[in-house]
Structures are given as structure tokens and as C-alpha cells.
């Protein structure tokens, strides 16, 4: 994340992009300090909340870059990137729920992220510029079905590996 943030700061093609990145930097530093600090249930719950603020500010950067590009394909690249983020977010929320860390908030994130992933997948399917993309979306939709079923299972240590593997498969 840190390397990508630095690259974006060096590239920043417009004032709105630079301004959005200026919001991300301190949020990232706070999150990073928590992630590198001592692990605890309290710090995990704080990471969950700070992660949401960081994601929102990163999304604003992407929207500014998308506006700068001014093409429909930029929006589709944005959505595809968001799908990757959502697959990771789903796994994190599922694990937090299973560990009893901020369970109510994690459950909300799980539900909202699942719905958003499905809506965005439908949006991507409507864009389909060529056969390669169409084939990739068919594969992702198949993998999403497996991942969604895995996420529906009660959080247990023996299913955590499947959640991790499915989150990686659906985003590649």
C-alpha cells in the first residue's frame, strides 16, 4: 500500500487528485501504526473502523483519477479494482465475526460488501468489451458462487483457509 501511495503522490495529475491523496496519507499512517503495534482484540476492532475511513478516502482518490481520465473504461477499471478490495474486505469481516471482534459492525460490513460485490459484478457484465473479458467474468462469477457459499458458513477455524483461498481466487 505504501509503495502504491508514494507512486500515486508522485504521479498525481491534477489538484483534486493531490488533495484527495493528502487526506489518505494521515489515515494510512494511523492505520499502519495500529497494524504494526501489539495485536489485541481492541486494536483489531480499531483497525476495522480505521480501515473503513481509509477505504473511503482511497475511493475518493480513484474517483478523482477516473474523472481525470474521462473514459468509460476508467470506470470499469475502478469497479474491477473495487471488486478486488471487496473480496479482501469480505474475508476480513468474516474473520472478525468469527473471532467476536466488533461482531455487529463486521456483520454489517459482510452483508453490505456481499451486496456491493454482486451489484458491481452485474455492472461489469454489462460492459464486456471483448471475448477475453467475457470469459474472465464468467470465471469470476463461478468463483464468486463458491466464495459466497463459503462465506455463508459459520466462522470456524477449519473453514478460515477456504475463505482465504476463495478470496484470492475470486480476485485473480
Short mmCIF file of N, CA and C in Angstrom, two decimals:
data_model
loop_
_atom_site.label_atom_id
_atom_site.label_comp_id
_atom_site.label_asym_id
_atom_site.label_seq_id
_atom_site.Cartn_x
_atom_site.Cartn_y
_atom_site.Cartn_z
N UNK A 1 0.83 -1.18 0.00
CA UNK A 1 0.00 0.00 0.00
C UNK A 1 0.88 1.25 0.00
N UNK A 2 1.88 1.21 0.84
CA UNK A 2 2.74 2.38 0.99
C UNK A 2 3.46 2.74 -0.31
N UNK A 3 3.95 1.73 -1.03
CA UNK A 3 4.62 1.97 -2.30
C UNK A 3 3.65 2.55 -3.34
N UNK A 4 2.44 2.00 -3.38
CA UNK A 4 1.44 2.49 -4.33
C UNK A 4 1.05 3.93 -3.99
N UNK A 5 0.92 4.23 -2.72
CA UNK A 5 0.59 5.59 -2.30
C UNK A 5 1.68 6.56 -2.72
N UNK A 6 2.91 6.17 -2.54
CA UNK A 6 4.02 7.03 -2.94
C UNK A 6 4.02 7.24 -4.44
N UNK A 7 3.80 6.19 -5.21
CA UNK A 7 3.75 6.32 -6.67
C UNK A 7 2.62 7.26 -7.09
N UNK A 8 1.46 7.11 -6.46
CA UNK A 8 0.34 7.99 -6.79
C UNK A 8 0.65 9.44 -6.42
N UNK A 9 1.30 9.65 -5.31
CA UNK A 9 1.66 11.02 -4.90
C UNK A 9 2.63 11.63 -5.91
N UNK A 10 3.55 10.83 -6.43
CA UNK A 10 4.50 11.33 -7.43
C UNK A 10 3.81 11.60 -8.76
N UNK A 11 2.82 10.79 -9.11
CA UNK A 11 2.11 10.91 -10.39
C UNK A 11 1.04 11.99 -10.36
N UNK A 12 0.27 12.08 -9.32
CA UNK A 12 -0.88 12.98 -9.14
C UNK A 12 -1.05 14.00 -10.26
N UNK A 13 -1.91 13.70 -11.23
CA UNK A 13 -2.01 14.53 -12.43
C UNK A 13 -2.86 15.80 -12.28
N UNK A 14 -3.53 15.97 -11.15
CA UNK A 14 -4.40 17.14 -11.00
C UNK A 14 -4.49 17.56 -9.54
N UNK A 15 -4.95 18.77 -9.33
CA UNK A 15 -5.13 19.28 -7.97
C UNK A 15 -6.11 18.44 -7.16
N UNK A 16 -7.29 18.05 -7.74
CA UNK A 16 -8.22 17.21 -6.97
C UNK A 16 -7.60 15.87 -6.54
N UNK A 17 -6.76 15.29 -7.39
CA UNK A 17 -6.09 14.03 -7.02
C UNK A 17 -5.12 14.28 -5.88
N UNK A 18 -4.33 15.35 -5.99
CA UNK A 18 -3.37 15.68 -4.91
C UNK A 18 -4.10 15.94 -3.60
N UNK A 19 -5.21 16.66 -3.66
CA UNK A 19 -5.98 16.95 -2.45
C UNK A 19 -6.53 15.66 -1.81
N UNK A 20 -7.03 14.77 -2.65
CA UNK A 20 -7.57 13.50 -2.14
C UNK A 20 -6.46 12.66 -1.52
N UNK A 21 -5.29 12.66 -2.14
CA UNK A 21 -4.15 11.92 -1.58
C UNK A 21 -3.68 12.51 -0.25
N UNK A 22 -3.82 13.81 -0.09
CA UNK A 22 -3.43 14.46 1.17
C UNK A 22 -4.31 13.99 2.32
N UNK A 23 -5.53 13.58 2.03
CA UNK A 23 -6.42 13.04 3.06
C UNK A 23 -6.01 11.61 3.41
N UNK A 24 -5.58 10.86 2.40
CA UNK A 24 -5.21 9.45 2.61
C UNK A 24 -3.98 9.32 3.50
N UNK A 25 -2.98 10.14 3.29
CA UNK A 25 -1.69 9.99 3.97
C UNK A 25 -1.81 9.86 5.49
N UNK A 26 -2.45 10.78 6.21
CA UNK A 26 -2.51 10.63 7.67
C UNK A 26 -3.37 9.44 8.11
N UNK A 27 -4.41 9.13 7.34
CA UNK A 27 -5.23 7.95 7.67
C UNK A 27 -4.39 6.68 7.55
N UNK A 28 -3.57 6.62 6.50
CA UNK A 28 -2.69 5.47 6.32
C UNK A 28 -1.68 5.38 7.46
N UNK A 29 -1.08 6.48 7.86
CA UNK A 29 -0.10 6.45 8.94
C UNK A 29 -0.72 5.95 10.24
N UNK A 30 -1.93 6.38 10.56
CA UNK A 30 -2.63 5.90 11.75
C UNK A 30 -2.91 4.40 11.66
N UNK A 31 -3.41 3.97 10.50
CA UNK A 31 -3.72 2.56 10.30
C UNK A 31 -2.45 1.71 10.39
N UNK A 32 -1.41 2.17 9.74
CA UNK A 32 -0.13 1.45 9.72
C UNK A 32 0.40 1.27 11.15
N UNK A 33 0.32 2.33 11.96
CA UNK A 33 0.80 2.25 13.34
C UNK A 33 0.03 1.19 14.12
N UNK A 34 -1.28 1.12 13.90
CA UNK A 34 -2.09 0.09 14.56
C UNK A 34 -1.69 -1.30 14.08
N UNK A 35 -1.53 -1.44 12.77
CA UNK A 35 -1.21 -2.75 12.19
C UNK A 35 0.15 -3.27 12.67
N UNK A 36 1.09 -2.37 12.88
CA UNK A 36 2.42 -2.77 13.31
C UNK A 36 2.56 -2.85 14.83
N UNK A 37 1.55 -2.37 15.55
CA UNK A 37 1.58 -2.39 17.01
C UNK A 37 1.21 -3.75 17.58
N UNK A 38 1.14 -3.83 18.89
CA UNK A 38 0.79 -5.09 19.54
C UNK A 38 -0.63 -5.54 19.14
N UNK A 39 -0.77 -6.80 18.85
CA UNK A 39 -2.07 -7.35 18.46
C UNK A 39 -2.96 -7.55 19.69
N UNK A 40 -4.20 -7.12 19.55
CA UNK A 40 -5.18 -7.32 20.62
C UNK A 40 -6.57 -7.24 20.00
N UNK A 41 -7.56 -7.68 20.73
CA UNK A 41 -8.94 -7.58 20.25
C UNK A 41 -9.32 -6.11 20.06
N UNK A 42 -8.87 -5.26 20.97
CA UNK A 42 -9.19 -3.82 20.88
C UNK A 42 -8.54 -3.20 19.64
N UNK A 43 -7.27 -3.54 19.39
CA UNK A 43 -6.60 -2.96 18.21
C UNK A 43 -7.22 -3.51 16.92
N UNK A 44 -7.67 -4.75 16.93
CA UNK A 44 -8.34 -5.31 15.75
C UNK A 44 -9.64 -4.56 15.46
N UNK A 45 -10.40 -4.26 16.50
CA UNK A 45 -11.64 -3.51 16.32
C UNK A 45 -11.34 -2.09 15.83
N UNK A 46 -10.29 -1.47 16.35
CA UNK A 46 -9.90 -0.13 15.88
C UNK A 46 -9.46 -0.18 14.42
N UNK A 47 -8.75 -1.24 14.06
CA UNK A 47 -8.31 -1.38 12.67
C UNK A 47 -9.51 -1.49 11.74
N UNK A 48 -10.54 -2.20 12.18
CA UNK A 48 -11.74 -2.35 11.36
C UNK A 48 -12.34 -0.98 11.06
N UNK A 49 -12.47 -0.15 12.06
CA UNK A 49 -13.05 1.19 11.87
C UNK A 49 -12.14 2.10 11.07
N UNK A 50 -10.87 2.09 11.38
CA UNK A 50 -9.94 2.96 10.64
C UNK A 50 -9.80 2.51 9.20
N UNK A 51 -9.92 1.22 8.99
CA UNK A 51 -9.86 0.69 7.63
C UNK A 51 -10.99 1.27 6.78
N UNK A 52 -12.16 1.39 7.37
CA UNK A 52 -13.30 1.95 6.63
C UNK A 52 -13.04 3.39 6.20
N UNK A 53 -12.49 4.20 7.09
CA UNK A 53 -12.18 5.58 6.74
C UNK A 53 -11.10 5.63 5.66
N UNK A 54 -10.11 4.77 5.78
CA UNK A 54 -9.04 4.72 4.78
C UNK A 54 -9.59 4.29 3.42
N UNK A 55 -10.46 3.29 3.42
CA UNK A 55 -11.05 2.84 2.15
C UNK A 55 -11.86 3.94 1.48
N UNK A 56 -12.63 4.67 2.26
CA UNK A 56 -13.44 5.76 1.70
C UNK A 56 -12.54 6.83 1.09
N UNK A 57 -11.48 7.18 1.77
CA UNK A 57 -10.60 8.22 1.22
C UNK A 57 -9.84 7.71 -0.01
N UNK A 58 -9.47 6.45 -0.03
CA UNK A 58 -8.82 5.87 -1.21
C UNK A 58 -9.79 5.83 -2.39
N UNK A 59 -11.03 5.54 -2.09
CA UNK A 59 -12.05 5.53 -3.15
C UNK A 59 -12.18 6.91 -3.78
N UNK A 60 -12.08 7.95 -2.96
CA UNK A 60 -12.15 9.31 -3.49
C UNK A 60 -10.99 9.59 -4.43
N UNK A 61 -9.81 9.08 -4.09
CA UNK A 61 -8.64 9.23 -4.98
C UNK A 61 -8.95 8.58 -6.33
N UNK A 62 -9.48 7.37 -6.28
CA UNK A 62 -9.79 6.65 -7.51
C UNK A 62 -10.84 7.40 -8.33
N UNK A 63 -11.85 7.94 -7.68
CA UNK A 63 -12.86 8.71 -8.40
C UNK A 63 -12.25 9.94 -9.07
N UNK A 64 -11.32 10.58 -8.39
CA UNK A 64 -10.65 11.74 -8.99
C UNK A 64 -9.79 11.33 -10.18
N UNK A 65 -9.10 10.21 -10.06
CA UNK A 65 -8.31 9.70 -11.20
C UNK A 65 -9.23 9.32 -12.37
N UNK A 66 -10.35 8.70 -12.04
CA UNK A 66 -11.33 8.32 -13.06
C UNK A 66 -11.86 9.57 -13.78
N UNK A 67 -12.17 10.61 -13.03
CA UNK A 67 -12.66 11.86 -13.63
C UNK A 67 -11.58 12.48 -14.51
N UNK A 68 -10.33 12.42 -14.06
CA UNK A 68 -9.23 12.96 -14.85
C UNK A 68 -9.09 12.21 -16.16
N UNK A 69 -9.23 10.87 -16.12
CA UNK A 69 -9.10 10.05 -17.34
C UNK A 69 -10.25 10.33 -18.31
N UNK A 70 -11.46 10.52 -17.78
CA UNK A 70 -12.60 10.88 -18.61
C UNK A 70 -13.05 9.83 -19.61
N UNK A 71 -12.87 8.55 -19.30
CA UNK A 71 -13.29 7.48 -20.21
C UNK A 71 -14.12 6.44 -19.46
N UNK A 72 -15.06 5.81 -20.18
CA UNK A 72 -15.87 4.75 -19.58
C UNK A 72 -15.01 3.60 -19.11
N UNK A 73 -13.96 3.29 -19.85
CA UNK A 73 -13.10 2.18 -19.46
C UNK A 73 -12.44 2.44 -18.11
N UNK A 74 -12.17 3.70 -17.77
CA UNK A 74 -11.58 4.03 -16.47
C UNK A 74 -12.55 3.66 -15.35
N UNK A 75 -13.84 3.87 -15.59
CA UNK A 75 -14.84 3.49 -14.59
C UNK A 75 -14.86 1.98 -14.40
N UNK A 76 -14.74 1.23 -15.47
CA UNK A 76 -14.75 -0.23 -15.37
C UNK A 76 -13.50 -0.74 -14.65
N UNK A 77 -12.36 -0.10 -14.90
CA UNK A 77 -11.13 -0.47 -14.19
C UNK A 77 -11.31 -0.18 -12.70
N UNK A 78 -11.93 0.94 -12.38
CA UNK A 78 -12.22 1.29 -11.00
C UNK A 78 -13.08 0.22 -10.35
N UNK A 79 -14.13 -0.19 -11.03
CA UNK A 79 -15.04 -1.21 -10.47
C UNK A 79 -14.30 -2.53 -10.29
N UNK A 80 -13.49 -2.91 -11.27
CA UNK A 80 -12.73 -4.16 -11.15
C UNK A 80 -11.79 -4.10 -9.94
N UNK A 81 -11.15 -2.96 -9.73
CA UNK A 81 -10.28 -2.80 -8.56
C UNK A 81 -11.06 -2.86 -7.26
N UNK A 82 -12.25 -2.29 -7.28
CA UNK A 82 -13.10 -2.33 -6.09
C UNK A 82 -13.52 -3.77 -5.78
N UNK A 83 -13.73 -4.57 -6.82
CA UNK A 83 -14.08 -5.98 -6.61
C UNK A 83 -12.97 -6.68 -5.83
N UNK A 84 -11.75 -6.38 -6.21
CA UNK A 84 -10.59 -6.98 -5.52
C UNK A 84 -10.60 -6.57 -4.04
N UNK A 85 -10.82 -5.29 -3.79
CA UNK A 85 -10.87 -4.79 -2.42
C UNK A 85 -12.01 -5.45 -1.65
N UNK A 86 -13.16 -5.58 -2.29
CA UNK A 86 -14.32 -6.17 -1.61
C UNK A 86 -14.08 -7.63 -1.26
N UNK A 87 -13.39 -8.37 -2.13
CA UNK A 87 -13.13 -9.78 -1.81
C UNK A 87 -12.28 -9.89 -0.55
N UNK A 88 -11.32 -8.98 -0.40
CA UNK A 88 -10.48 -8.96 0.80
C UNK A 88 -11.28 -8.49 2.02
N UNK A 89 -12.11 -7.50 1.80
CA UNK A 89 -12.92 -6.95 2.89
C UNK A 89 -13.90 -8.00 3.42
N UNK A 90 -14.46 -8.79 2.52
CA UNK A 90 -15.37 -9.86 2.93
C UNK A 90 -14.66 -10.86 3.83
N UNK A 91 -13.46 -11.26 3.44
CA UNK A 91 -12.71 -12.22 4.25
C UNK A 91 -12.40 -11.64 5.62
N UNK A 92 -11.98 -10.39 5.65
CA UNK A 92 -11.65 -9.75 6.92
C UNK A 92 -12.88 -9.68 7.83
N UNK A 93 -14.02 -9.27 7.28
CA UNK A 93 -15.24 -9.15 8.09
C UNK A 93 -15.69 -10.53 8.59
N UNK A 94 -15.56 -11.55 7.75
CA UNK A 94 -15.94 -12.91 8.13
C UNK A 94 -15.08 -13.38 9.31
N UNK A 95 -13.77 -13.10 9.23
CA UNK A 95 -12.85 -13.50 10.31
C UNK A 95 -13.16 -12.73 11.59
N UNK A 96 -13.40 -11.43 11.47
CA UNK A 96 -13.72 -10.62 12.65
C UNK A 96 -15.00 -11.13 13.31
N UNK A 97 -15.99 -11.47 12.50
CA UNK A 97 -17.24 -12.00 13.04
C UNK A 97 -16.96 -13.29 13.82
N UNK A 98 -16.17 -14.17 13.22
CA UNK A 98 -15.85 -15.44 13.86
C UNK A 98 -15.08 -15.29 15.14
N UNK A 99 -14.28 -14.24 15.23
CA UNK A 99 -13.48 -14.02 16.43
C UNK A 99 -14.23 -13.22 17.48
N UNK A 100 -15.44 -12.78 17.12
CA UNK A 100 -16.22 -12.00 18.07
C UNK A 100 -15.68 -10.60 18.27
N UNK A 101 -14.99 -10.06 17.26
CA UNK A 101 -14.42 -8.72 17.34
C UNK A 101 -15.32 -7.78 16.56
N UNK A 102 -15.91 -6.83 17.24
CA UNK A 102 -16.83 -5.87 16.61
C UNK A 102 -17.82 -6.63 15.72
N UNK A 103 -18.40 -7.69 16.28
CA UNK A 103 -19.23 -8.61 15.50
C UNK A 103 -20.38 -7.94 14.77
N UNK A 104 -21.06 -7.02 15.42
CA UNK A 104 -22.19 -6.36 14.77
C UNK A 104 -21.72 -5.55 13.57
N UNK A 105 -20.67 -4.75 13.77
CA UNK A 105 -20.12 -3.93 12.68
C UNK A 105 -19.56 -4.82 11.58
N UNK A 106 -18.83 -5.86 11.95
CA UNK A 106 -18.26 -6.77 10.96
C UNK A 106 -19.38 -7.47 10.16
N UNK A 107 -20.46 -7.83 10.83
CA UNK A 107 -21.59 -8.46 10.14
C UNK A 107 -22.23 -7.51 9.14
N UNK A 108 -22.33 -6.24 9.51
CA UNK A 108 -22.87 -5.23 8.59
C UNK A 108 -21.96 -5.08 7.38
N UNK A 109 -20.67 -5.02 7.62
CA UNK A 109 -19.70 -4.90 6.53
C UNK A 109 -19.80 -6.12 5.62
N UNK A 110 -19.93 -7.29 6.19
CA UNK A 110 -20.06 -8.51 5.42
C UNK A 110 -21.28 -8.46 4.50
N UNK A 111 -22.41 -8.08 5.04
CA UNK A 111 -23.65 -8.01 4.27
C UNK A 111 -23.56 -6.95 3.17
N UNK A 112 -23.11 -5.75 3.54
CA UNK A 112 -23.00 -4.67 2.56
C UNK A 112 -22.00 -4.99 1.46
N UNK A 113 -20.87 -5.57 1.83
CA UNK A 113 -19.84 -5.89 0.84
C UNK A 113 -20.30 -6.99 -0.11
N UNK A 114 -21.01 -7.95 0.41
CA UNK A 114 -21.54 -9.03 -0.44
C UNK A 114 -22.50 -8.44 -1.48
N UNK A 115 -23.40 -7.58 -1.04
CA UNK A 115 -24.36 -6.96 -1.96
C UNK A 115 -23.66 -6.10 -3.00
N UNK A 116 -22.69 -5.33 -2.55
CA UNK A 116 -21.95 -4.45 -3.47
C UNK A 116 -21.17 -5.27 -4.49
N UNK A 117 -20.55 -6.37 -4.05
CA UNK A 117 -19.80 -7.22 -4.97
C UNK A 117 -20.72 -7.74 -6.07
N UNK A 118 -21.89 -8.21 -5.69
CA UNK A 118 -22.82 -8.75 -6.68
C UNK A 118 -23.33 -7.68 -7.64
N UNK A 119 -23.63 -6.50 -7.12
CA UNK A 119 -24.11 -5.40 -7.97
C UNK A 119 -23.04 -4.97 -8.96
N UNK A 120 -21.81 -4.87 -8.49
CA UNK A 120 -20.72 -4.46 -9.37
C UNK A 120 -20.38 -5.53 -10.38
N UNK A 121 -20.49 -6.80 -10.01
CA UNK A 121 -20.25 -7.87 -10.96
C UNK A 121 -21.27 -7.78 -12.10
N UNK A 122 -22.51 -7.50 -11.77
CA UNK A 122 -23.55 -7.33 -12.80
C UNK A 122 -23.21 -6.14 -13.70
N UNK A 123 -22.73 -5.07 -13.10
CA UNK A 123 -22.36 -3.88 -13.87
C UNK A 123 -21.21 -4.19 -14.83
N UNK A 124 -20.22 -4.92 -14.35
CA UNK A 124 -19.10 -5.31 -15.22
C UNK A 124 -19.57 -6.20 -16.37
N UNK A 125 -20.49 -7.10 -16.08
CA UNK A 125 -21.00 -7.99 -17.13
C UNK A 125 -21.71 -7.21 -18.22
N UNK A 126 -22.31 -6.08 -17.88
CA UNK A 126 -22.99 -5.25 -18.88
C UNK A 126 -22.01 -4.48 -19.76
N UNK A 127 -20.79 -4.30 -19.31
CA UNK A 127 -19.79 -3.53 -20.05
C UNK A 127 -19.11 -4.37 -21.12
N UNK A 128 -18.65 -5.54 -20.80
CA UNK A 128 -17.97 -6.54 -21.61
C UNK A 128 -17.51 -6.06 -23.01
N UNK A 129 -16.28 -5.53 -23.11
CA UNK A 129 -15.81 -5.04 -24.40
C UNK A 129 -15.30 -6.10 -25.37
N UNK A 130 -14.92 -7.30 -24.86
CA UNK A 130 -14.40 -8.33 -25.77
C UNK A 130 -14.53 -9.73 -25.16
N UNK A 131 -14.20 -10.74 -25.95
CA UNK A 131 -14.36 -12.14 -25.51
C UNK A 131 -13.47 -12.49 -24.32
N UNK A 132 -12.26 -11.95 -24.28
CA UNK A 132 -11.37 -12.25 -23.15
C UNK A 132 -11.97 -11.77 -21.83
N UNK A 133 -12.53 -10.58 -21.84
CA UNK A 133 -13.16 -10.03 -20.64
C UNK A 133 -14.40 -10.83 -20.29
N UNK A 134 -15.16 -11.20 -21.29
CA UNK A 134 -16.37 -12.00 -21.08
C UNK A 134 -16.01 -13.33 -20.41
N UNK A 135 -14.97 -14.00 -20.90
CA UNK A 135 -14.53 -15.27 -20.31
C UNK A 135 -14.05 -15.08 -18.87
N UNK A 136 -13.31 -14.01 -18.63
CA UNK A 136 -12.83 -13.74 -17.28
C UNK A 136 -14.00 -13.51 -16.32
N UNK A 137 -15.02 -12.80 -16.78
CA UNK A 137 -16.18 -12.54 -15.93
C UNK A 137 -16.98 -13.81 -15.65
N UNK A 138 -17.05 -14.71 -16.61
CA UNK A 138 -17.73 -15.99 -16.38
C UNK A 138 -16.98 -16.77 -15.30
N UNK A 139 -15.65 -16.76 -15.38
CA UNK A 139 -14.84 -17.46 -14.36
C UNK A 139 -15.02 -16.81 -13.00
N UNK A 140 -14.98 -15.48 -12.95
CA UNK A 140 -15.15 -14.77 -11.68
C UNK A 140 -16.53 -15.04 -11.09
N UNK A 141 -17.55 -15.06 -11.94
CA UNK A 141 -18.90 -15.34 -11.44
C UNK A 141 -18.98 -16.74 -10.84
N UNK A 142 -18.32 -17.70 -11.48
CA UNK A 142 -18.29 -19.07 -10.95
C UNK A 142 -17.56 -19.11 -9.60
N UNK A 143 -16.40 -18.45 -9.54
CA UNK A 143 -15.62 -18.41 -8.30
C UNK A 143 -16.38 -17.65 -7.20
N UNK A 144 -17.13 -16.62 -7.60
CA UNK A 144 -17.92 -15.86 -6.64
C UNK A 144 -18.97 -16.76 -6.00
N UNK A 145 -19.59 -17.64 -6.77
CA UNK A 145 -20.57 -18.56 -6.21
C UNK A 145 -19.96 -19.44 -5.12
N UNK A 146 -18.75 -19.91 -5.37
CA UNK A 146 -18.05 -20.74 -4.38
C UNK A 146 -17.69 -19.91 -3.14
N UNK A 147 -17.18 -18.73 -3.38
CA UNK A 147 -16.78 -17.85 -2.27
C UNK A 147 -17.99 -17.46 -1.42
N UNK A 148 -19.08 -17.11 -2.08
CA UNK A 148 -20.30 -16.70 -1.37
C UNK A 148 -20.81 -17.84 -0.49
N UNK A 149 -20.77 -19.06 -1.00
CA UNK A 149 -21.20 -20.21 -0.21
C UNK A 149 -20.28 -20.43 0.99
N UNK A 150 -18.99 -20.23 0.78
CA UNK A 150 -18.02 -20.38 1.87
C UNK A 150 -18.26 -19.32 2.95
N UNK A 151 -18.55 -18.09 2.52
CA UNK A 151 -18.81 -17.01 3.48
C UNK A 151 -20.10 -17.24 4.26
N UNK A 152 -21.02 -18.00 3.68
CA UNK A 152 -22.29 -18.27 4.35
C UNK A 152 -22.12 -19.26 5.51
N UNK A 153 -21.03 -20.00 5.49
CA UNK A 153 -20.76 -20.96 6.56
C UNK A 153 -20.42 -20.22 7.85
N UNK A 154 -20.75 -20.82 8.95
CA UNK A 154 -20.42 -20.23 10.25
C UNK A 154 -18.90 -20.12 10.37
N UNK A 155 -18.40 -18.99 10.84
CA UNK A 155 -16.96 -18.84 11.01
C UNK A 155 -16.38 -19.86 11.98
N UNK A 156 -15.47 -20.65 11.47
CA UNK A 156 -14.77 -21.66 12.28
C UNK A 156 -13.33 -21.74 11.79
N UNK A 157 -12.41 -22.14 12.64
CA UNK A 157 -11.01 -22.24 12.22
C UNK A 157 -10.80 -23.14 11.00
N UNK A 158 -11.57 -24.22 10.91
CA UNK A 158 -11.35 -25.15 9.79
C UNK A 158 -11.87 -24.61 8.45
N UNK A 159 -12.71 -23.58 8.46
CA UNK A 159 -13.18 -23.00 7.20
C UNK A 159 -12.42 -21.72 6.86
N UNK A 160 -11.60 -21.22 7.76
CA UNK A 160 -10.86 -19.97 7.51
C UNK A 160 -9.94 -20.10 6.29
N UNK A 161 -9.28 -21.23 6.13
CA UNK A 161 -8.38 -21.43 4.99
C UNK A 161 -9.16 -21.38 3.68
N UNK A 162 -10.36 -21.96 3.67
CA UNK A 162 -11.19 -21.91 2.45
C UNK A 162 -11.62 -20.48 2.14
N UNK A 163 -11.94 -19.70 3.16
CA UNK A 163 -12.31 -18.30 2.94
C UNK A 163 -11.13 -17.54 2.33
N UNK A 164 -9.97 -17.74 2.89
CA UNK A 164 -8.77 -17.09 2.37
C UNK A 164 -8.53 -17.49 0.90
N UNK A 165 -8.55 -18.77 0.63
CA UNK A 165 -8.31 -19.25 -0.73
C UNK A 165 -9.35 -18.73 -1.71
N UNK A 166 -10.61 -18.74 -1.30
CA UNK A 166 -11.66 -18.24 -2.18
C UNK A 166 -11.53 -16.75 -2.42
N UNK A 167 -11.12 -16.00 -1.39
CA UNK A 167 -10.95 -14.55 -1.58
C UNK A 167 -9.83 -14.27 -2.58
N UNK A 168 -8.80 -15.09 -2.57
CA UNK A 168 -7.70 -14.92 -3.51
C UNK A 168 -8.12 -15.35 -4.92
N UNK A 169 -8.85 -16.43 -5.03
CA UNK A 169 -9.26 -16.96 -6.34
C UNK A 169 -10.23 -16.01 -7.04
N UNK A 170 -11.17 -15.45 -6.31
CA UNK A 170 -12.18 -14.59 -6.93
C UNK A 170 -11.59 -13.27 -7.40
N UNK A 171 -10.45 -12.88 -6.86
CA UNK A 171 -9.87 -11.60 -7.26
C UNK A 171 -8.79 -11.73 -8.31
N UNK A 172 -8.42 -12.91 -8.69
CA UNK A 172 -7.36 -13.08 -9.70
C UNK A 172 -7.91 -13.36 -11.06
#
